[in-house]
Amino acid sequence: MAKLSYLELSGGPKEIGHSLGRFGAPAVHAYLLSSAAWQGIMQQKGTAVASQLAQYTERYFPRIWTELQGLALGLELPFEDVFLWNCRGDLWAMAPDGCTTVQMPAQGEPRLVHNEDGDPGFAGYCGVAKFIPDSGMSFVSFLYPASLPGHSFAVTQAGLAMTVNNVRARHVAPGVPRMVLTRAMLDQPDLDQAVGILQDHPRSGAFHLSLAQRGDPRLLSVEFSAEAVSVQTIEQNRLHANHALHPSMQGFEQRITRSSERRQERGDELLAQAGAELDPLKVLADQHHVQFPIWRCDPADSDAENTLATVDIQVGSLSLKWQVYEDPTDQPALKFSDITRIDPA
């Protein structure tokens, strides 16, 4: 398995964005610029919808707009190109992002266990970073090259824990890009205000989020699209693969791949079999189905996605304990208490 980097970034939004760009530049220039995904998204340059996405971002989230400008500088790429890449899931239903999450309410101390599935070409180029901005919330997030933080998994200074699953919307709508919205959620002080970011702004693409917070017994499952925001409080163990499941979202037009469908079916089977003895890491390491496993390691994966990391977040009344795995069957690569890294002895 590829190794994950760990880094710490500080400063204003442009400075942090520039550091993000420097981190991602090797992967971008060695792989991303020649990928089919990049070439497909770049076909949206100069379109009306691309202009609308930019206008909504600059209007509602100027600090994130500035962070994106810094990201482009660090990558040594045109800003328009980098911005469009951060709108990939809004513009293209088959962007290479997936993921599977086990949601465990655990008697008021929720546990989120999550496979982060992304482009296999990024294996060895991803990382986990602690962000210490000059103003705003400090947080720790998984990092993809050339991308804003917050659209994978993250834990914040306020004790907010978030995992994100791709949802493949079939139609593009003008609004704030989904990755900008989830980045903005990391600056919020509590669960309700984090969800409020989604409810109070026009949205473009779609995501599923699992949300919990230190000291709050709720575990929230949130699905959103341009048309709606659906919030459920999870009261029993569930699994969520990357497509919308909430009854109120069933009119939403989405692309459900065979991998997403099979991971959901297999995960539901494993949860039912395990009952109270559920081991979520074993579920996320399952490879029972050869073609459509939950733990995805095949470079020729049908959705062009591999599991690049697994995170296990245990949300307590006073603190969070969480660890990141490069291999869910092995020892964790990184351990944290809230947003403080615990170095191995």
Tab-separated table of C-alpha atoms in Angstrom:
chain	number	residue	atom	x	y	z
A	1	MET	CA	0.000	0.000	0.000
A	2	ALA	CA	1.141	3.561	-0.730
A	3	LYS	CA	2.364	5.651	2.178
A	4	LEU	CA	0.494	8.736	3.367
A	5	SER	CA	2.305	12.016	3.980
A	6	TYR	CA	1.696	14.108	7.098
A	7	LEU	CA	2.155	17.880	7.022
A	8	GLU	CA	1.145	21.040	8.861
A	9	LEU	CA	0.039	24.209	7.058
A	10	SER	CA	-0.422	27.681	8.533
A	11	GLY	CA	-1.019	31.270	7.467
A	12	GLY	CA	-3.691	33.177	5.581
A	13	PRO	CA	-5.908	31.595	2.915
A	14	LYS	CA	-3.587	32.372	-0.001
A	15	GLU	CA	-0.536	31.136	1.903
A	16	ILE	CA	-2.273	27.920	2.933
A	17	GLY	CA	-3.546	27.421	-0.598
A	18	HIS	CA	-0.033	27.929	-1.970
A	19	SER	CA	1.322	25.288	0.410
A	20	LEU	CA	-1.439	22.918	-0.704
A	21	GLY	CA	-0.405	23.521	-4.283
A	22	ARG	CA	3.231	22.804	-3.580
A	23	PHE	CA	2.191	19.547	-1.905
A	24	GLY	CA	0.081	18.465	-4.873
A	25	ALA	CA	2.312	19.662	-7.707
A	26	PRO	CA	4.337	16.432	-8.162
A	27	ALA	CA	1.199	14.323	-8.655
A	28	VAL	CA	-0.443	16.900	-10.879
A	29	HIS	CA	2.480	17.233	-13.255
A	30	ALA	CA	3.431	13.544	-13.211
A	31	TYR	CA	-0.089	12.160	-13.597
A	32	LEU	CA	-3.174	14.363	-13.363
A	33	LEU	CA	-2.639	16.678	-16.340
A	34	SER	CA	-2.501	13.715	-18.716
A	35	SER	CA	-5.453	11.856	-17.168
A	36	ALA	CA	-8.804	11.381	-18.876
A	37	ALA	CA	-10.529	12.916	-15.836
A	38	TRP	CA	-8.582	16.176	-16.132
A	39	GLN	CA	-9.051	16.367	-19.891
A	40	GLY	CA	-12.773	15.811	-19.520
A	41	ILE	CA	-13.238	18.548	-16.935
A	42	MET	CA	-11.162	21.024	-18.959
A	43	GLN	CA	-13.771	20.798	-21.723
A	44	GLN	CA	-15.965	22.977	-19.467
A	45	LYS	CA	-13.588	25.953	-19.730
A	46	GLY	CA	-15.356	29.107	-20.807
A	47	THR	CA	-18.860	27.668	-20.404
A	48	ALA	CA	-21.720	29.533	-18.788
A	49	VAL	CA	-22.037	26.987	-15.984
A	50	ALA	CA	-18.327	27.274	-15.124
A	51	SER	CA	-18.740	31.033	-14.886
A	52	GLN	CA	-21.766	30.646	-12.608
A	53	LEU	CA	-19.931	28.272	-10.270
A	54	ALA	CA	-17.092	30.791	-9.996
A	55	GLN	CA	-19.462	33.694	-9.329
A	56	TYR	CA	-21.260	31.825	-6.542
A	57	THR	CA	-17.965	30.831	-4.906
A	58	GLU	CA	-16.457	34.322	-4.955
A	59	ARG	CA	-19.716	35.872	-3.728
A	60	TYR	CA	-20.459	33.588	-0.795
A	61	PHE	CA	-17.014	32.294	0.241
A	62	PRO	CA	-14.321	34.867	-0.613
A	63	ARG	CA	-11.746	33.301	1.730
A	64	ILE	CA	-12.104	29.923	0.022
A	65	TRP	CA	-11.879	31.711	-3.345
A	66	THR	CA	-8.568	33.160	-2.172
A	67	GLU	CA	-7.448	29.722	-0.957
A	68	LEU	CA	-8.140	28.381	-4.449
A	69	GLN	CA	-6.089	31.203	-5.947
A	70	GLY	CA	-3.179	30.210	-3.723
A	71	LEU	CA	-3.664	26.566	-4.703
A	72	ALA	CA	-3.303	27.492	-8.382
A	73	LEU	CA	-0.146	29.479	-7.667
A	74	GLY	CA	1.403	26.566	-5.802
A	75	LEU	CA	0.509	24.160	-8.605
A	76	GLU	CA	1.838	26.615	-11.229
A	77	LEU	CA	-1.377	26.213	-13.228
A	78	PRO	CA	-4.012	28.661	-14.481
A	79	PHE	CA	-6.576	29.515	-11.835
A	80	GLU	CA	-9.496	28.633	-14.134
A	81	ASP	CA	-8.142	25.104	-14.594
A	82	VAL	CA	-7.665	24.508	-10.859
A	83	PHE	CA	-11.071	25.943	-10.018
A	84	LEU	CA	-12.755	23.649	-12.551
A	85	TRP	CA	-10.947	20.619	-11.134
A	86	ASN	CA	-12.412	21.494	-7.739
A	87	CYS	CA	-15.849	21.490	-9.400
A	88	ARG	CA	-15.363	18.073	-11.004
A	89	GLY	CA	-18.182	16.327	-9.163
A	90	ASP	CA	-20.572	19.184	-9.979
A	91	LEU	CA	-19.737	19.036	-13.690
A	92	TRP	CA	-19.297	15.293	-14.254
A	93	ALA	CA	-21.211	12.416	-12.670
A	94	MET	CA	-18.323	9.983	-13.190
A	95	ALA	CA	-15.560	11.932	-11.439
A	96	PRO	CA	-13.224	9.352	-9.788
A	97	ASP	CA	-14.461	9.678	-6.192
A	98	GLY	CA	-16.343	6.983	-4.307
A	99	CYS	CA	-16.137	5.877	-0.625
A	100	THR	CA	-17.969	3.692	1.903
A	101	THR	CA	-18.853	4.636	5.503
A	102	VAL	CA	-19.975	2.580	8.497
A	103	GLN	CA	-22.082	4.737	10.841
A	104	MET	CA	-22.364	3.573	14.464
A	105	PRO	CA	-24.366	5.646	16.984
A	106	ALA	CA	-22.769	3.645	19.851
A	107	GLN	CA	-25.094	4.796	22.661
A	108	GLY	CA	-24.469	8.502	22.216
A	109	GLU	CA	-20.736	8.316	21.482
A	110	PRO	CA	-20.763	7.949	17.684
A	111	ARG	CA	-18.179	6.128	15.629
A	112	LEU	CA	-17.493	6.862	11.955
A	113	VAL	CA	-15.389	4.366	10.017
A	114	HIS	CA	-14.727	5.250	6.406
A	115	ASN	CA	-12.922	4.024	3.293
A	116	GLU	CA	-11.622	6.943	1.257
A	117	ASP	CA	-11.841	5.847	-2.383
A	118	GLY	CA	-10.242	7.963	-5.094
A	119	ASP	CA	-8.245	7.907	-8.296
A	120	PRO	CA	-5.632	5.082	-8.223
A	121	GLY	CA	-3.233	7.471	-9.977
A	122	PHE	CA	-3.014	9.418	-6.691
A	123	ALA	CA	-1.711	6.430	-4.702
A	124	GLY	CA	1.472	7.555	-2.956
A	125	TYR	CA	0.647	11.234	-3.470
A	126	CYS	CA	-2.057	11.736	-0.811
A	127	GLY	CA	-1.665	12.847	2.777
A	128	VAL	CA	-3.189	14.041	6.023
A	129	ALA	CA	-2.629	17.671	7.016
A	130	LYS	CA	-3.218	19.880	10.016
A	131	PHE	CA	-4.426	23.347	9.028
A	132	ILE	CA	-3.692	26.254	11.371
A	133	PRO	CA	-5.180	29.345	9.691
A	134	ASP	CA	-4.525	32.914	10.834
A	135	SER	CA	-8.268	33.198	11.421
A	136	GLY	CA	-10.938	30.516	11.451
A	137	MET	CA	-11.034	26.980	12.709
A	138	SER	CA	-7.999	24.705	12.885
A	139	PHE	CA	-8.651	21.209	11.543
A	140	VAL	CA	-7.048	18.030	10.230
A	141	SER	CA	-8.095	16.683	6.829
A	142	PHE	CA	-7.186	14.037	4.301
A	143	LEU	CA	-5.581	15.628	1.227
A	144	TYR	CA	-5.849	14.917	-2.460
A	145	PRO	CA	-3.416	16.649	-4.823
A	146	ALA	CA	-4.861	19.833	-6.404
A	147	SER	CA	-7.983	19.779	-4.196
A	148	LEU	CA	-9.418	21.778	-1.340
A	149	PRO	CA	-9.525	19.944	1.997
A	150	GLY	CA	-12.819	18.780	3.443
A	151	HIS	CA	-14.353	16.599	0.742
A	152	SER	CA	-12.958	13.324	2.153
A	153	PHE	CA	-12.648	13.090	5.952
A	154	ALA	CA	-11.758	15.690	8.569
A	155	VAL	CA	-11.819	16.553	12.274
A	156	THR	CA	-11.946	20.165	13.509
A	157	GLN	CA	-10.872	22.196	16.530
A	158	ALA	CA	-14.558	22.392	17.530
A	159	GLY	CA	-14.694	18.598	17.725
A	160	LEU	CA	-16.649	18.209	14.498
A	161	ALA	CA	-15.986	14.960	12.624
A	162	MET	CA	-16.999	14.573	8.989
A	163	THR	CA	-16.714	11.873	6.348
A	164	VAL	CA	-17.826	12.400	2.753
A	165	ASN	CA	-19.172	10.042	0.093
A	166	ASN	CA	-19.533	10.903	-3.571
A	167	VAL	CA	-23.051	11.101	-5.015
A	168	ARG	CA	-23.206	11.218	-8.801
A	169	ALA	CA	-25.712	13.902	-9.806
A	170	ARG	CA	-26.856	13.538	-13.422
A	171	HIS	CA	-27.568	17.229	-14.029
A	172	VAL	CA	-25.455	20.334	-13.474
A	173	ALA	CA	-27.134	23.143	-11.565
A	174	PRO	CA	-25.797	26.664	-10.874
A	175	GLY	CA	-24.769	27.110	-7.263
A	176	VAL	CA	-21.845	26.841	-4.879
A	177	PRO	CA	-19.629	23.847	-5.797
A	178	ARG	CA	-20.041	20.958	-3.386
A	179	MET	CA	-16.328	20.916	-2.427
A	180	VAL	CA	-16.513	24.610	-1.500
A	181	LEU	CA	-19.535	23.937	0.723
A	182	THR	CA	-17.850	21.081	2.597
A	183	ARG	CA	-14.675	23.171	3.008
A	184	ALA	CA	-16.823	25.926	4.541
A	185	MET	CA	-18.424	23.442	6.933
A	186	LEU	CA	-15.032	22.878	8.587
A	187	ASP	CA	-15.128	26.464	9.882
A	188	GLN	CA	-18.416	26.000	11.761
A	189	PRO	CA	-18.651	25.710	15.568
A	190	ASP	CA	-21.293	22.976	15.777
A	191	LEU	CA	-23.342	20.402	13.890
A	192	ASP	CA	-26.351	22.627	13.309
A	193	GLN	CA	-24.353	25.492	11.850
A	194	ALA	CA	-22.391	23.066	9.683
A	195	VAL	CA	-25.633	21.723	8.230
A	196	GLY	CA	-26.836	25.315	7.942
A	197	ILE	CA	-24.074	26.011	5.415
A	198	LEU	CA	-25.822	23.555	3.095
A	199	GLN	CA	-29.335	24.761	3.844
A	200	ASP	CA	-28.572	28.467	3.510
A	201	HIS	CA	-26.707	28.501	0.190
A	202	PRO	CA	-27.525	27.551	-3.399
A	203	ARG	CA	-25.929	24.172	-4.127
A	204	SER	CA	-24.571	22.662	-7.316
A	205	GLY	CA	-23.453	19.019	-6.951
A	206	ALA	CA	-24.393	16.267	-4.493
A	207	PHE	CA	-22.675	14.556	-1.540
A	208	HIS	CA	-23.445	12.299	1.401
A	209	LEU	CA	-21.954	13.333	4.751
A	210	SER	CA	-21.656	11.571	8.101
A	211	LEU	CA	-21.369	14.168	10.875
A	212	ALA	CA	-20.765	13.954	14.623
A	213	GLN	CA	-19.350	16.275	17.266
A	214	ARG	CA	-17.532	15.887	20.545
A	215	GLY	CA	-20.048	16.230	23.380
A	216	ASP	CA	-23.112	15.862	21.130
A	217	PRO	CA	-24.826	12.436	21.124
A	218	ARG	CA	-26.176	12.797	17.574
A	219	LEU	CA	-24.802	11.040	14.520
A	220	LEU	CA	-26.157	12.730	11.408
A	221	SER	CA	-26.476	11.326	7.921
A	222	VAL	CA	-26.826	14.188	5.435
A	223	GLU	CA	-27.537	13.902	1.724
A	224	PHE	CA	-27.675	17.029	-0.385
A	225	SER	CA	-28.133	17.999	-4.000
A	226	ALA	CA	-29.058	21.182	-5.850
A	227	GLU	CA	-32.708	20.437	-5.090
A	228	ALA	CA	-32.702	19.387	-1.430
A	229	VAL	CA	-30.895	18.784	1.863
A	230	SER	CA	-31.965	15.659	3.770
A	231	VAL	CA	-30.845	15.154	7.390
A	232	GLN	CA	-31.356	11.922	9.341
A	233	THR	CA	-30.292	11.107	12.892
A	234	ILE	CA	-28.747	7.617	12.848
A	235	GLU	CA	-30.100	5.411	15.642
A	236	GLN	CA	-28.755	2.006	14.599
A	237	ASN	CA	-25.674	0.783	12.759
A	238	ARG	CA	-25.748	1.577	9.051
A	239	LEU	CA	-23.503	1.493	6.026
A	240	HIS	CA	-23.501	4.063	3.251
A	241	ALA	CA	-21.875	3.498	-0.124
A	242	ASN	CA	-21.679	6.384	-2.524
A	243	HIS	CA	-25.218	7.003	-3.710
A	244	ALA	CA	-28.230	8.756	-2.177
A	245	LEU	CA	-30.348	6.463	0.033
A	246	HIS	CA	-32.695	8.729	2.011
A	247	PRO	CA	-36.375	8.305	1.068
A	248	SER	CA	-36.763	12.056	0.560
A	249	MET	CA	-33.963	11.985	-2.045
A	250	GLN	CA	-35.355	9.218	-4.217
A	251	GLY	CA	-36.708	11.618	-6.849
A	252	PHE	CA	-33.192	12.973	-7.341
A	253	GLU	CA	-31.587	11.858	-10.614
A	254	GLN	CA	-28.294	10.146	-9.894
A	255	ARG	CA	-25.926	7.646	-11.470
A	256	ILE	CA	-25.539	4.520	-9.298
A	257	THR	CA	-22.631	2.418	-10.502
A	258	ARG	CA	-22.536	-1.358	-10.092
A	259	SER	CA	-19.685	-1.007	-7.604
A	260	SER	CA	-21.670	1.404	-5.449
A	261	GLU	CA	-24.723	-0.838	-5.596
A	262	ARG	CA	-22.802	-4.005	-4.697
A	263	ARG	CA	-20.848	-2.367	-1.867
A	264	GLN	CA	-24.130	-1.221	-0.358
A	265	GLU	CA	-25.690	-4.685	-0.694
A	266	ARG	CA	-22.646	-6.461	0.749
A	267	GLY	CA	-22.254	-3.957	3.564
A	268	ASP	CA	-25.894	-4.334	4.575
A	269	GLU	CA	-25.433	-8.117	4.605
A	270	LEU	CA	-22.365	-7.888	6.846
A	271	LEU	CA	-24.047	-5.507	9.291
A	272	ALA	CA	-27.048	-7.811	9.571
A	273	GLN	CA	-24.814	-10.842	10.176
A	274	ALA	CA	-22.650	-9.086	12.785
A	275	GLY	CA	-25.415	-7.586	14.897
A	276	ALA	CA	-24.038	-6.193	18.149
A	277	GLU	CA	-20.611	-7.752	17.449
A	278	LEU	CA	-19.945	-5.482	14.472
A	279	ASP	CA	-16.286	-4.836	13.633
A	280	PRO	CA	-16.453	-1.947	11.141
A	281	LEU	CA	-12.842	-2.316	10.031
A	282	LYS	CA	-13.534	-5.897	8.965
A	283	VAL	CA	-16.529	-4.687	6.981
A	284	LEU	CA	-14.456	-2.061	5.198
A	285	ALA	CA	-11.705	-4.621	4.491
A	286	ASP	CA	-14.180	-7.020	2.861
A	287	GLN	CA	-13.239	-8.346	-0.586
A	288	HIS	CA	-15.854	-11.098	-0.851
A	289	HIS	CA	-17.022	-9.892	-4.247
A	290	VAL	CA	-14.049	-10.199	-6.589
A	291	GLN	CA	-15.221	-7.615	-9.105
A	292	PHE	CA	-16.920	-5.171	-6.714
A	293	PRO	CA	-15.212	-5.395	-3.281
A	294	ILE	CA	-15.701	-2.908	-0.457
A	295	TRP	CA	-11.925	-2.551	0.016
A	296	ARG	CA	-10.835	-1.566	-3.468
A	297	CYS	CA	-7.235	-2.276	-4.535
A	298	ASP	CA	-7.483	-3.129	-8.238
A	299	PRO	CA	-5.882	-0.448	-10.477
A	300	ALA	CA	-8.430	-1.530	-13.119
A	301	ASP	CA	-11.389	-0.873	-10.789
A	302	SER	CA	-14.655	-0.456	-12.706
A	303	ASP	CA	-15.168	3.096	-11.380
A	304	ALA	CA	-11.444	4.006	-11.603
A	305	GLU	CA	-11.287	4.215	-7.791
A	306	ASN	CA	-9.097	2.612	-5.119
A	307	THR	CA	-9.207	2.814	-1.325
A	308	LEU	CA	-6.429	5.294	-0.534
A	309	ALA	CA	-6.965	5.384	3.252
A	310	THR	CA	-9.338	4.194	5.982
A	311	VAL	CA	-10.238	6.320	9.004
A	312	ASP	CA	-11.799	5.247	12.326
A	313	ILE	CA	-13.184	8.194	14.355
A	314	GLN	CA	-14.567	7.597	17.851
A	315	VAL	CA	-16.462	10.665	19.075
A	316	GLY	CA	-16.654	10.916	22.849
A	317	SER	CA	-18.332	13.311	25.235
A	318	LEU	CA	-15.028	15.043	26.046
A	319	SER	CA	-12.654	14.189	23.191
A	320	LEU	CA	-12.189	12.397	19.879
A	321	LYS	CA	-9.800	9.508	19.333
A	322	TRP	CA	-9.129	8.623	15.746
A	323	GLN	CA	-6.643	6.845	13.536
A	324	VAL	CA	-5.863	6.627	9.844
A	325	TYR	CA	-4.950	3.332	8.160
A	326	GLU	CA	-3.102	2.758	4.928
A	327	ASP	CA	-4.362	-0.830	5.173
A	328	PRO	CA	-7.488	-1.555	7.272
A	329	THR	CA	-6.144	-5.020	8.172
A	330	ASP	CA	-2.883	-3.591	9.602
A	331	GLN	CA	-1.859	-1.150	12.330
A	332	PRO	CA	-2.804	2.528	11.924
A	333	ALA	CA	-0.327	4.812	10.179
A	334	LEU	CA	-1.439	7.950	12.083
A	335	LYS	CA	-3.165	8.440	15.444
A	336	PHE	CA	-4.862	11.560	16.776
A	337	SER	CA	-6.466	12.922	19.925
A	338	ASP	CA	-8.857	15.597	18.681
A	339	ILE	CA	-6.608	17.485	16.210
A	340	THR	CA	-3.328	16.618	17.942
A	341	ARG	CA	-1.222	13.943	16.323
A	342	ILE	CA	-0.027	11.164	18.628
A	343	ASP	CA	3.397	10.091	17.496
A	344	PRO	CA	4.188	6.378	17.888
A	345	ALA	CA	6.336	5.458	20.872
